[in-house]
Structure formats: C-alpha cells, structure tokens
PDB file of C-alpha atoms in Angstrom:
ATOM      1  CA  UNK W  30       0.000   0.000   0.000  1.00 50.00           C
ATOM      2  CA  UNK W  31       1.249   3.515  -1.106  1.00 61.00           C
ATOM      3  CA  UNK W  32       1.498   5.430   2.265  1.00 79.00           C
ATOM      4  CA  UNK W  33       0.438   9.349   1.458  1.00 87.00           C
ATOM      5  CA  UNK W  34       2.622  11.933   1.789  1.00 95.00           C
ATOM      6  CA  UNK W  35       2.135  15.007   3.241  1.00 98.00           C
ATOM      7  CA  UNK W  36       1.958  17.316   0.177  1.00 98.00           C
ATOM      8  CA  UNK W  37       2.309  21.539   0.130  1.00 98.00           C
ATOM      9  CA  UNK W  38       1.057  22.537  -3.588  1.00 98.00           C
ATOM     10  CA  UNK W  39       2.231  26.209  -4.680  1.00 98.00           C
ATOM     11  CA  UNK W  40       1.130  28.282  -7.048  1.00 98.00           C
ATOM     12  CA  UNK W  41       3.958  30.013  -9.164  1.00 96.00           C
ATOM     13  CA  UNK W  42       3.620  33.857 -10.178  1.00 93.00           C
ATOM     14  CA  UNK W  43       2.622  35.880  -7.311  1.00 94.00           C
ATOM     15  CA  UNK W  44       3.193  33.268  -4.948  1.00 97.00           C
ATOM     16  CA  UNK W  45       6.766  31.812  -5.316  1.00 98.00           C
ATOM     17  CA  UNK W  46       8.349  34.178  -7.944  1.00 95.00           C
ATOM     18  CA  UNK W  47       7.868  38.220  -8.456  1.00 92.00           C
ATOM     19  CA  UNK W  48       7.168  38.634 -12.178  1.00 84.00           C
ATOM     20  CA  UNK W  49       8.769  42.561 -11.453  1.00 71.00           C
ATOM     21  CA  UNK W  50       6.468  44.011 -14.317  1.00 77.00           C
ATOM     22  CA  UNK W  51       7.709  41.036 -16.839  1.00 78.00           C
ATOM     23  CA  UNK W  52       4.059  39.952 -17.069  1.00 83.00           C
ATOM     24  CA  UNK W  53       2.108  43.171 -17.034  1.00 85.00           C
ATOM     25  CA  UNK W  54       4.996  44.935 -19.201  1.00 86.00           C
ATOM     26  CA  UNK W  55       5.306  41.948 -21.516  1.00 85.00           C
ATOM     27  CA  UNK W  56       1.700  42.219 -21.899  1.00 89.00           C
ATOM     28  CA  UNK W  57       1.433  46.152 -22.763  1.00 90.00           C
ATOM     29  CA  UNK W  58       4.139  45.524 -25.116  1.00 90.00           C
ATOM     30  CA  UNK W  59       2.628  43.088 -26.995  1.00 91.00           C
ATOM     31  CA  UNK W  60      -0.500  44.700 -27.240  1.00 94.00           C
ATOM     32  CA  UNK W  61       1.101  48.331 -28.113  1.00 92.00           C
ATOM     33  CA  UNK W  62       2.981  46.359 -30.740  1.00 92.00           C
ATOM     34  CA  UNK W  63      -0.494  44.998 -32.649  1.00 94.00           C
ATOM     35  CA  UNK W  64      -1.634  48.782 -32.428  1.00 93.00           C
ATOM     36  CA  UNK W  65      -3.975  47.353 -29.375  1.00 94.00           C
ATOM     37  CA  UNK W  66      -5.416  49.726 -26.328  1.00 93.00           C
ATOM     38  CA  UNK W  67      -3.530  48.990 -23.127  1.00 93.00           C
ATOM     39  CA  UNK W  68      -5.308  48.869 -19.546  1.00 91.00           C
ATOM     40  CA  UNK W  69      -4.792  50.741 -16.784  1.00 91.00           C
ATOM     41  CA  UNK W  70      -2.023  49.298 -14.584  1.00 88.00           C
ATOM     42  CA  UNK W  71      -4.479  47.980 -12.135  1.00 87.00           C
ATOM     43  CA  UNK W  72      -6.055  46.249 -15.012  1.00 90.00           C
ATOM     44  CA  UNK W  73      -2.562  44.445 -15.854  1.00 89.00           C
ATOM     45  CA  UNK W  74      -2.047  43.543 -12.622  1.00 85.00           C
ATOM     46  CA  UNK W  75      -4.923  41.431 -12.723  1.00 85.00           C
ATOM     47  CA  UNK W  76      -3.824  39.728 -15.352  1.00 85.00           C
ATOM     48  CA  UNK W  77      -1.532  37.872 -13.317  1.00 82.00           C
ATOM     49  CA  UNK W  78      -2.560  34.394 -12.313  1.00 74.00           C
ATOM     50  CA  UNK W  79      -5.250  33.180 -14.990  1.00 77.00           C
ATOM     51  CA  UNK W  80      -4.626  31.847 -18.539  1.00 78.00           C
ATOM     52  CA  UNK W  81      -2.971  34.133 -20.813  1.00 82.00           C
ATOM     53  CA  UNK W  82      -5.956  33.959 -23.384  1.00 85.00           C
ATOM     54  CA  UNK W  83      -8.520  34.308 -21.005  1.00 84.00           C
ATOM     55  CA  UNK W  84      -6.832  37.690 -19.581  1.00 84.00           C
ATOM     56  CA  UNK W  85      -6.491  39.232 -23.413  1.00 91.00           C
ATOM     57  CA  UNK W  86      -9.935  38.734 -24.116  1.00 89.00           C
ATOM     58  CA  UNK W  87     -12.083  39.251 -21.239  1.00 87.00           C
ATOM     59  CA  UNK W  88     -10.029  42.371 -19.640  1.00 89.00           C
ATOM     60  CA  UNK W  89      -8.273  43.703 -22.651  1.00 90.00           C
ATOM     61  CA  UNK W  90     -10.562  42.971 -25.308  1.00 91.00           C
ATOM     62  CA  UNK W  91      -8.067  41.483 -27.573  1.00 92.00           C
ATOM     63  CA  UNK W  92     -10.057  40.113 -31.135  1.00 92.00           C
ATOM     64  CA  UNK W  93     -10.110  36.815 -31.649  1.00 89.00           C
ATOM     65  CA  UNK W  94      -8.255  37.196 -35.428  1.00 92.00           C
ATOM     66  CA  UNK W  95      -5.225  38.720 -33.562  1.00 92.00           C
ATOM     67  CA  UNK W  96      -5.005  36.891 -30.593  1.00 91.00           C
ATOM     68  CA  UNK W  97      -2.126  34.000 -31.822  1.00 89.00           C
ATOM     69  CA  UNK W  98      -0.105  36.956 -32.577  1.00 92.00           C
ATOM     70  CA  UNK W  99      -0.430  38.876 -29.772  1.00 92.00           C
ATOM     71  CA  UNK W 100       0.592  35.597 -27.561  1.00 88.00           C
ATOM     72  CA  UNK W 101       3.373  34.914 -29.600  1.00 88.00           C
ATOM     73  CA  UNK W 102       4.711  38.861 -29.284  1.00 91.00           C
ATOM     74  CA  UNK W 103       4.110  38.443 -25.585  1.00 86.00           C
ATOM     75  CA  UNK W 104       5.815  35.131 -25.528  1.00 85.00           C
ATOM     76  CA  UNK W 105       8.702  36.173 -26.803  1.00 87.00           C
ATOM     77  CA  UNK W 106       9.084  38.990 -25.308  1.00 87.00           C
ATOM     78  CA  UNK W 107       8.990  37.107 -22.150  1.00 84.00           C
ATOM     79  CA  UNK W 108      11.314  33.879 -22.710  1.00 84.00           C
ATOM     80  CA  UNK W 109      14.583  36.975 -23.887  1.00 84.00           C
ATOM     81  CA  UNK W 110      13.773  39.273 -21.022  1.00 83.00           C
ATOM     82  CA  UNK W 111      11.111  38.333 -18.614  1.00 81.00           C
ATOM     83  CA  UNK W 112      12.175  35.504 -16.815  1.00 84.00           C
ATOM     84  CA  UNK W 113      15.773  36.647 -16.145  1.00 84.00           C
ATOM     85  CA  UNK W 114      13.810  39.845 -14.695  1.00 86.00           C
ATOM     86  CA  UNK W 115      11.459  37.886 -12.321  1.00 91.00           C
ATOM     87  CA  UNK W 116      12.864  37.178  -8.539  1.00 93.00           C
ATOM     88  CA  UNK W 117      11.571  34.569  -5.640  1.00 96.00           C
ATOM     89  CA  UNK W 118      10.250  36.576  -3.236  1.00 97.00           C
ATOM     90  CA  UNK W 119      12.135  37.213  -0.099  1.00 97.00           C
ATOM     91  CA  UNK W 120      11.706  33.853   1.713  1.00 98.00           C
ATOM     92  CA  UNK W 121      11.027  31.785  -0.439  1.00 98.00           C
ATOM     93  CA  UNK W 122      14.042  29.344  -1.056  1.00 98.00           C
ATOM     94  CA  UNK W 123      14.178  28.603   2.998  1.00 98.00           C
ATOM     95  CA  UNK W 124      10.366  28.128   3.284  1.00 98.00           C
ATOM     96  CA  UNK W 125      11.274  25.656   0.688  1.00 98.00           C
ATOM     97  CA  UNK W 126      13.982  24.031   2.271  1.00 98.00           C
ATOM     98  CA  UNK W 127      12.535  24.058   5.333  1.00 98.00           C
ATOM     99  CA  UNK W 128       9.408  21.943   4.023  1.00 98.00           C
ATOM    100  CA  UNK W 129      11.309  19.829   2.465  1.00 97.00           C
ATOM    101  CA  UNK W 130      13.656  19.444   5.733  1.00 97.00           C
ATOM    102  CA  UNK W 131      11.120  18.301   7.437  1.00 97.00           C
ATOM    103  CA  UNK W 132       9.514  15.757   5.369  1.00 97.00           C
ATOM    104  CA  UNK W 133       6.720  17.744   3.088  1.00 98.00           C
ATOM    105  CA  UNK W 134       6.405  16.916  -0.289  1.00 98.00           C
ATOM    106  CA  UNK W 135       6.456  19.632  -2.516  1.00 98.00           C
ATOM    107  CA  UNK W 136       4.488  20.459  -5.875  1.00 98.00           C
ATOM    108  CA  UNK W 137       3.270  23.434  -7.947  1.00 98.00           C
ATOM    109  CA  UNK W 138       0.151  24.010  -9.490  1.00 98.00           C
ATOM    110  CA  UNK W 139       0.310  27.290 -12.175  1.00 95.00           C
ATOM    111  CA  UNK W 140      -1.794  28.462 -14.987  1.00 91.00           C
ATOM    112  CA  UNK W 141       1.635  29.038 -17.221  1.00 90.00           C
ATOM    113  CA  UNK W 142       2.502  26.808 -19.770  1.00 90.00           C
ATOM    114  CA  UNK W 143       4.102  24.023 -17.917  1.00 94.00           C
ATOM    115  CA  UNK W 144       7.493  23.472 -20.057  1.00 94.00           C
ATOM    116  CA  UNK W 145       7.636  27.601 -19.327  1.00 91.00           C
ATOM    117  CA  UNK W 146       6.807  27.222 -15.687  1.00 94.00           C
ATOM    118  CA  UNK W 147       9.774  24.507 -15.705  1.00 96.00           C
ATOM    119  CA  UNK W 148      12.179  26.788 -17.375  1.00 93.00           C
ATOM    120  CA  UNK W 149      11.310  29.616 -15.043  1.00 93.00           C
ATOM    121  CA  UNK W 150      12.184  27.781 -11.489  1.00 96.00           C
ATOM    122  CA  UNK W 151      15.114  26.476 -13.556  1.00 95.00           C
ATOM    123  CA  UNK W 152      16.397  29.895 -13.666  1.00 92.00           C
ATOM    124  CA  UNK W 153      16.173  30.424 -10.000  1.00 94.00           C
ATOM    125  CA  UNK W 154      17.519  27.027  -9.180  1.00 95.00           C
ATOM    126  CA  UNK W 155      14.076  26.319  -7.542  1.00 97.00           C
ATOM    127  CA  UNK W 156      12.614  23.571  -9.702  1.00 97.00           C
ATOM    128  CA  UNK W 157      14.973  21.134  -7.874  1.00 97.00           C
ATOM    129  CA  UNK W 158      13.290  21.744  -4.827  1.00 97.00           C
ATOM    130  CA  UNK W 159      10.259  19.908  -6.486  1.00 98.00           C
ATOM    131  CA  UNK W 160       8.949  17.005  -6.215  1.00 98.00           C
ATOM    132  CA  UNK W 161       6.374  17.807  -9.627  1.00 98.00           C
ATOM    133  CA  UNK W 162       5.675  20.486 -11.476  1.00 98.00           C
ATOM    134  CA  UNK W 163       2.093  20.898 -13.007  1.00 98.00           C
ATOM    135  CA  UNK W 164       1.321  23.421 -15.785  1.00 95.00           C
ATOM    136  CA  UNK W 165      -1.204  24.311 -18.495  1.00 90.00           C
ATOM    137  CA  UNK W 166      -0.587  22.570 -21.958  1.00 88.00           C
ATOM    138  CA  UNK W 167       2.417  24.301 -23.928  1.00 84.00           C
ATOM    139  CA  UNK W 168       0.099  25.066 -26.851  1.00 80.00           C
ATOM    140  CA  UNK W 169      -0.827  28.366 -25.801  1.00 69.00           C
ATOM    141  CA  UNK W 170      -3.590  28.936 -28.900  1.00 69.00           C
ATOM    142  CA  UNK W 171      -5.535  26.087 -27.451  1.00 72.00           C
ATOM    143  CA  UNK W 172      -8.679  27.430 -25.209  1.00 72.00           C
ATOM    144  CA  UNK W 173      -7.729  27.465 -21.094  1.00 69.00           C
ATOM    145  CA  UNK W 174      -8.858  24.843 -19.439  1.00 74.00           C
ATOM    146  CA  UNK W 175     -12.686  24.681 -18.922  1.00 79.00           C
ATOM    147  CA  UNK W 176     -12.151  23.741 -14.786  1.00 84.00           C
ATOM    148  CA  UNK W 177      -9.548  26.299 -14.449  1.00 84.00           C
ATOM    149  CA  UNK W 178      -6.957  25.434 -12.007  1.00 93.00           C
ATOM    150  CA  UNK W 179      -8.634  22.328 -11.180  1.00 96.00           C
ATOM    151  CA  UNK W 180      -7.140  19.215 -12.870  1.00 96.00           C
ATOM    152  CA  UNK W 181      -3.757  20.474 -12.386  1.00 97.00           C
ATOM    153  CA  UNK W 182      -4.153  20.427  -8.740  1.00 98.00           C
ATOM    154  CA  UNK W 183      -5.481  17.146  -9.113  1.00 97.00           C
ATOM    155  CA  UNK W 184      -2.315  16.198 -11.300  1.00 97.00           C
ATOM    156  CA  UNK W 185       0.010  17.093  -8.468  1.00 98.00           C
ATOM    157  CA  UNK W 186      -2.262  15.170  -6.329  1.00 98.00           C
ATOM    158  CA  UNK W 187      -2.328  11.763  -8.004  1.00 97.00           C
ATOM    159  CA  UNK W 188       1.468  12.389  -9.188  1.00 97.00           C
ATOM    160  CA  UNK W 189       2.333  12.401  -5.612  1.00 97.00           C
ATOM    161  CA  UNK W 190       0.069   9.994  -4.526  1.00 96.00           C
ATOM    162  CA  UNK W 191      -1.252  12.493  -1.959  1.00 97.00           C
ATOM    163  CA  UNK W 192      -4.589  11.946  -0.571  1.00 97.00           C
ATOM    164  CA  UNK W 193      -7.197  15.512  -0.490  1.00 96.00           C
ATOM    165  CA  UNK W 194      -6.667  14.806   3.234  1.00 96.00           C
ATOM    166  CA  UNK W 195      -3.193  15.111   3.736  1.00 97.00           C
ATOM    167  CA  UNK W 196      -2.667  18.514   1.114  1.00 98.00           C
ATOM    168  CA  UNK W 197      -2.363  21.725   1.051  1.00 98.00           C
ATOM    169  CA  UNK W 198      -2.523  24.784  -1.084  1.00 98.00           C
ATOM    170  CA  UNK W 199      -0.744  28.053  -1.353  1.00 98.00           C
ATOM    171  CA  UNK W 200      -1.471  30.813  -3.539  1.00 98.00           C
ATOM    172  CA  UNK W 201      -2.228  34.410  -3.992  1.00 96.00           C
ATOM    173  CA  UNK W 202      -5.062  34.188  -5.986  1.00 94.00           C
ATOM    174  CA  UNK W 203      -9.091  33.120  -6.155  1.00 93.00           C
ATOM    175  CA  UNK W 204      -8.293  30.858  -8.675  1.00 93.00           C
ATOM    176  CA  UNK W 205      -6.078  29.085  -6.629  1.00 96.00           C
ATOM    177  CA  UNK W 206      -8.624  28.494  -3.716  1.00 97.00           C
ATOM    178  CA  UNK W 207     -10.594  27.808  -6.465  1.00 96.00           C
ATOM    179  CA  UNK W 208      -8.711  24.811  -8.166  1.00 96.00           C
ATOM    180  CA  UNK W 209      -7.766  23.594  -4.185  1.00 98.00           C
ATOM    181  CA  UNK W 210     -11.441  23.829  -3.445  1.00 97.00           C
ATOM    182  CA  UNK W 211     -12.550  21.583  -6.265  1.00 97.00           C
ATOM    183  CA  UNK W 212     -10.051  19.204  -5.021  1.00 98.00           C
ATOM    184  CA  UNK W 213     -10.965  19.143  -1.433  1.00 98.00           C
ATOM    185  CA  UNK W 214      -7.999  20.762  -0.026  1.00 98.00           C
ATOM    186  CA  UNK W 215      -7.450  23.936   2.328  1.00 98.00           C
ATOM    187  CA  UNK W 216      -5.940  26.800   0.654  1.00 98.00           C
ATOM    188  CA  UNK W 217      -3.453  29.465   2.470  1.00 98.00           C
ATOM    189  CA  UNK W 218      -3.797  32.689   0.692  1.00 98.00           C
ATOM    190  CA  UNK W 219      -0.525  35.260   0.939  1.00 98.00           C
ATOM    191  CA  UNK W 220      -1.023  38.875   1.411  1.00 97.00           C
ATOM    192  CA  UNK W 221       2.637  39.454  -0.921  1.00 96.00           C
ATOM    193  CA  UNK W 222       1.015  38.650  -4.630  1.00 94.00           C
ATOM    194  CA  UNK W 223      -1.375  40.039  -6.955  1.00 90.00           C
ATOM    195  CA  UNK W 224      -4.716  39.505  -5.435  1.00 92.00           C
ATOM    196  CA  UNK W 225      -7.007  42.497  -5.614  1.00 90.00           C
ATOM    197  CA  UNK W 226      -8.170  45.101  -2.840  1.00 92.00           C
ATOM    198  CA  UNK W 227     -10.407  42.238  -0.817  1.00 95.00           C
ATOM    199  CA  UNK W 228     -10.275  39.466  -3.100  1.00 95.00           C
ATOM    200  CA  UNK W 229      -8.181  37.514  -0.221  1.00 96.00           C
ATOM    201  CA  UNK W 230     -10.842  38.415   2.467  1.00 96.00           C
ATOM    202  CA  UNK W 231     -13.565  37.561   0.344  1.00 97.00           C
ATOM    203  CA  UNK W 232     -12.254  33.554   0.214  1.00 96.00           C
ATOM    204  CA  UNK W 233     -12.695  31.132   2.407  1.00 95.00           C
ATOM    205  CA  UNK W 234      -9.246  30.317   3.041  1.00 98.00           C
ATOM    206  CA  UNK W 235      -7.978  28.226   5.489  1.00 98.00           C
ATOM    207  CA  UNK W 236      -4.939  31.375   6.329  1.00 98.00           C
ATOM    208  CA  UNK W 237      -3.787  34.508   5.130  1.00 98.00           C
ATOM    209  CA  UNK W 238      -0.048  34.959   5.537  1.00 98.00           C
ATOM    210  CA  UNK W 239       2.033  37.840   5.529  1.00 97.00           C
ATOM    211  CA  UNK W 240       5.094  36.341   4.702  1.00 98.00           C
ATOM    212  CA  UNK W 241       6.897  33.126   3.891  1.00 98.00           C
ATOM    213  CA  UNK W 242       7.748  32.349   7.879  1.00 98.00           C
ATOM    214  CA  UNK W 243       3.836  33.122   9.044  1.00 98.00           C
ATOM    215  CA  UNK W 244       3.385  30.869   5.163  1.00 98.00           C
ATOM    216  CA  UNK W 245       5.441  27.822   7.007  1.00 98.00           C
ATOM    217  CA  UNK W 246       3.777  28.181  10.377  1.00 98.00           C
ATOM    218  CA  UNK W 247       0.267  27.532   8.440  1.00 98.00           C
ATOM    219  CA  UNK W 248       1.543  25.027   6.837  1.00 98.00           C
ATOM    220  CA  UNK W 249       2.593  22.568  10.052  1.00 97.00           C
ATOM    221  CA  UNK W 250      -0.701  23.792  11.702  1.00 97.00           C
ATOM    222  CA  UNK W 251      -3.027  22.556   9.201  1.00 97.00           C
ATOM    223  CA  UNK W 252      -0.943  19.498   7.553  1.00 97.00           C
ATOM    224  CA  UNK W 253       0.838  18.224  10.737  1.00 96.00           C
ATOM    225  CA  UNK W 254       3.448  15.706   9.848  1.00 93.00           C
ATOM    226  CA  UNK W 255       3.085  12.129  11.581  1.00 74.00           C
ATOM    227  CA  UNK W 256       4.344   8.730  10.949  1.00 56.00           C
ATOM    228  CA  UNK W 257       2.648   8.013   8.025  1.00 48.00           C
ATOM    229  CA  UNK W 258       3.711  11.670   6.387  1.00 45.00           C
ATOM    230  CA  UNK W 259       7.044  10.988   7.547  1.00 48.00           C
ATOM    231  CA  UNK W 260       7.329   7.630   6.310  1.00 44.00           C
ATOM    232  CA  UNK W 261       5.931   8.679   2.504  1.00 42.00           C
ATOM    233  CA  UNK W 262       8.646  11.311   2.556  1.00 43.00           C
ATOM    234  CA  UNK W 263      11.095   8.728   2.385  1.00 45.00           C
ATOM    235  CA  UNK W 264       9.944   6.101   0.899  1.00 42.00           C
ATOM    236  CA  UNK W 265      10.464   7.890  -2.500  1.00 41.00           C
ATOM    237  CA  UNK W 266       6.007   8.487  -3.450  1.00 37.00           C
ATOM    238  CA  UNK W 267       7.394  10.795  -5.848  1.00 40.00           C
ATOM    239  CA  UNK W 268      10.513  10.915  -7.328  1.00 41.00           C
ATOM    240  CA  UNK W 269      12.591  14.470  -6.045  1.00 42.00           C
ATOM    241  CA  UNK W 270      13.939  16.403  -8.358  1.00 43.00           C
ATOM    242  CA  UNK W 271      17.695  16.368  -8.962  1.00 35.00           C
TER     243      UNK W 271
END
C-alpha cells in the first residue's frame, strides 16, 4: 500500500516568484505592438494568475483574429527578457527548504505553460526543490482549461500519490482556492502577490499569511506531519527532483 505523503502545492507567479512588471509589461508591449489599447495598470495587474488567453480577451478585449499573434509577441518577449527579470520573493528558497527538511512533499500548481513554468524555477535554481511540477498545456492557442486550475491540482495530487486529506494549497489568488477547493484541499492565501483590494478576504481560506515564515507556520498547523507523512517522505512516493 502507497502510504500518502504530506503534500504543500504552490502556485507560481505571485506566490513563489515576483514577475517585477515582466508579465504586465510583456503584456502592454505586446498589445502596443499589434496597435492594441492597453489597460490601466491595475487592469494588468490582474492579469496575473489566470490563462494568458482568457486575460487578453475578457479584460483587454483582444479580437479573436489577432489573438495568436499577440501571444506569440508576448511570448517572446517574455522567454529573452522576462524571466531573467522575475525574482523569488524574499523567503522563499528557505520556506522551501525548510518543508522539504522536514519531510513535506512539494508540488506546484500554475496556470503558465508548464514546459515555461519549468524553465522559469530552472532559472532560480528552484525547480529542484520539487517534487512535480504541473502546468497548463504548452500550446498556448488552445482554449484554457474549462475547470480552471482544477485538474492540475489534481495532477500534483495523483502524481504524488497524496490523498485531499493530507494537502495543502498556497497561492495568492481566487483561482487558486478555487482549483484547491474543487479538489478538497485547504488553501493558504498570501497577502505578498497580486490579489485584488479584498479578493483575499472575500475567500474562504484556510490562512492569510504575511510572509513566507507566518506561510510555514500555516503550513505545520493545518498538515501536521506524523508517521505516516514521515514515512511517505522517504519512501520515494514521488521521485525528487535532482
């Protein structure tokens, strides 16, 4: 019998890494490029977290007819500068180590391509702190996802061989309690993303954190690590990466 690990499933930009204006930026540039209106900032800012397609259409209006090119502008705009831009977030790297330290099993759920979202905590010399990393399909001109954040929660999930009852979520987002929601888990929502004026307040998380320490405390309070947990974390559930 596969013994379930204790698993902590993070969400990527605005959680783990600081996008410092490569998404919002990347996205103004692409859309000043195609002779396209550009949002207010606030606007852009919001555009951080969902699909990429969703975000041109339904808050910058992009037209259908333009919208592979306006990805592909973005795109590449972002694989030559933005990712070398981007930072983890103060904290981040030791929250990580200290999870995994102490037995946790370690995913993330994102919205972002998933070869990109591979590449990206490649850069910062985080993906190895991974157990899995879970991501949209690559094709970016194929619709989102109809369930949103769901099945790639639930592909960390049965990667890991984690049971809803012994996971966790972290994100900065609705759509991340959303996608933990539809898979039974709690969700800890941090104060340091992009989540709008009230947007955190208005979920029912399971925390709000203020930083990654107050992020780890939540963490061993709600997913408290016992024989079983510990056992799973080294029995090899899911194979670290190198």
């Amino acid at each position: 019998m596969t013994v379930s690990p204790a698993l902590v499933i993070f969400d990527l930009d605005g959680t783990l890494v600081d996008p410092a204006g490569s998404i919002t930026g990347g996205i103004a540039h692409a859309l000043e490029v195609h002779g396209l209106p550009v949002p207010d900032g606030a606007t852009l800012d919001s555009m951080v977290g969902p699909p990429l397609l969703e975000s041109l259409g339904r808050l910058a209006d992009v037209p259908a007819e333009v919208m592979p090119a306006v990805v592909h502008s973005y795109r590449q705009r972002y694989i030559s500068q933005g990712m070398a831009a981007s930072r983890p977030y103060p904290g981040i790297p030791e929250l990580l180590d200290r999870l995994r330290a102490a037995g946790y099993h370690l995913a993330v759920a994102t919205q972002k391509p998933e070869g990109l979202a591979k590449k990206l905590l490649g850069i910062h010399d985080l993906d190895r702190r991974f157990h899995s990393i879970h991501g949209a399909p690559d094709d970016e001109t194929l619709p989102p996802l109809t369930d949103g954040k769901a099945s790639i929660v639930a592909a960390a999930l049965t990667v890991n061989h984690a049971a809803s009852s012994r996971a966790v979520m972290i994100g900065d987002r609705r759509h991340d309690a959303a996608g933990a929601a539809a898979n039974g888990i709690p969700c800890i929502g941090v104060r340091w993303g992009f989540a709008e004026p009230g947007e955190l307040e208005a979920l029912d998380l399971a925390a709000r954190v203020a930083d990654t320490r107050e992020a780890g405390d939540a963490v061993e309070r709600l997913l408290p690590l016992d024989g079983h947990a510990q056992a799973a974390a080294g029995s090899g559930a899911a194979e670290a990466r190198p």
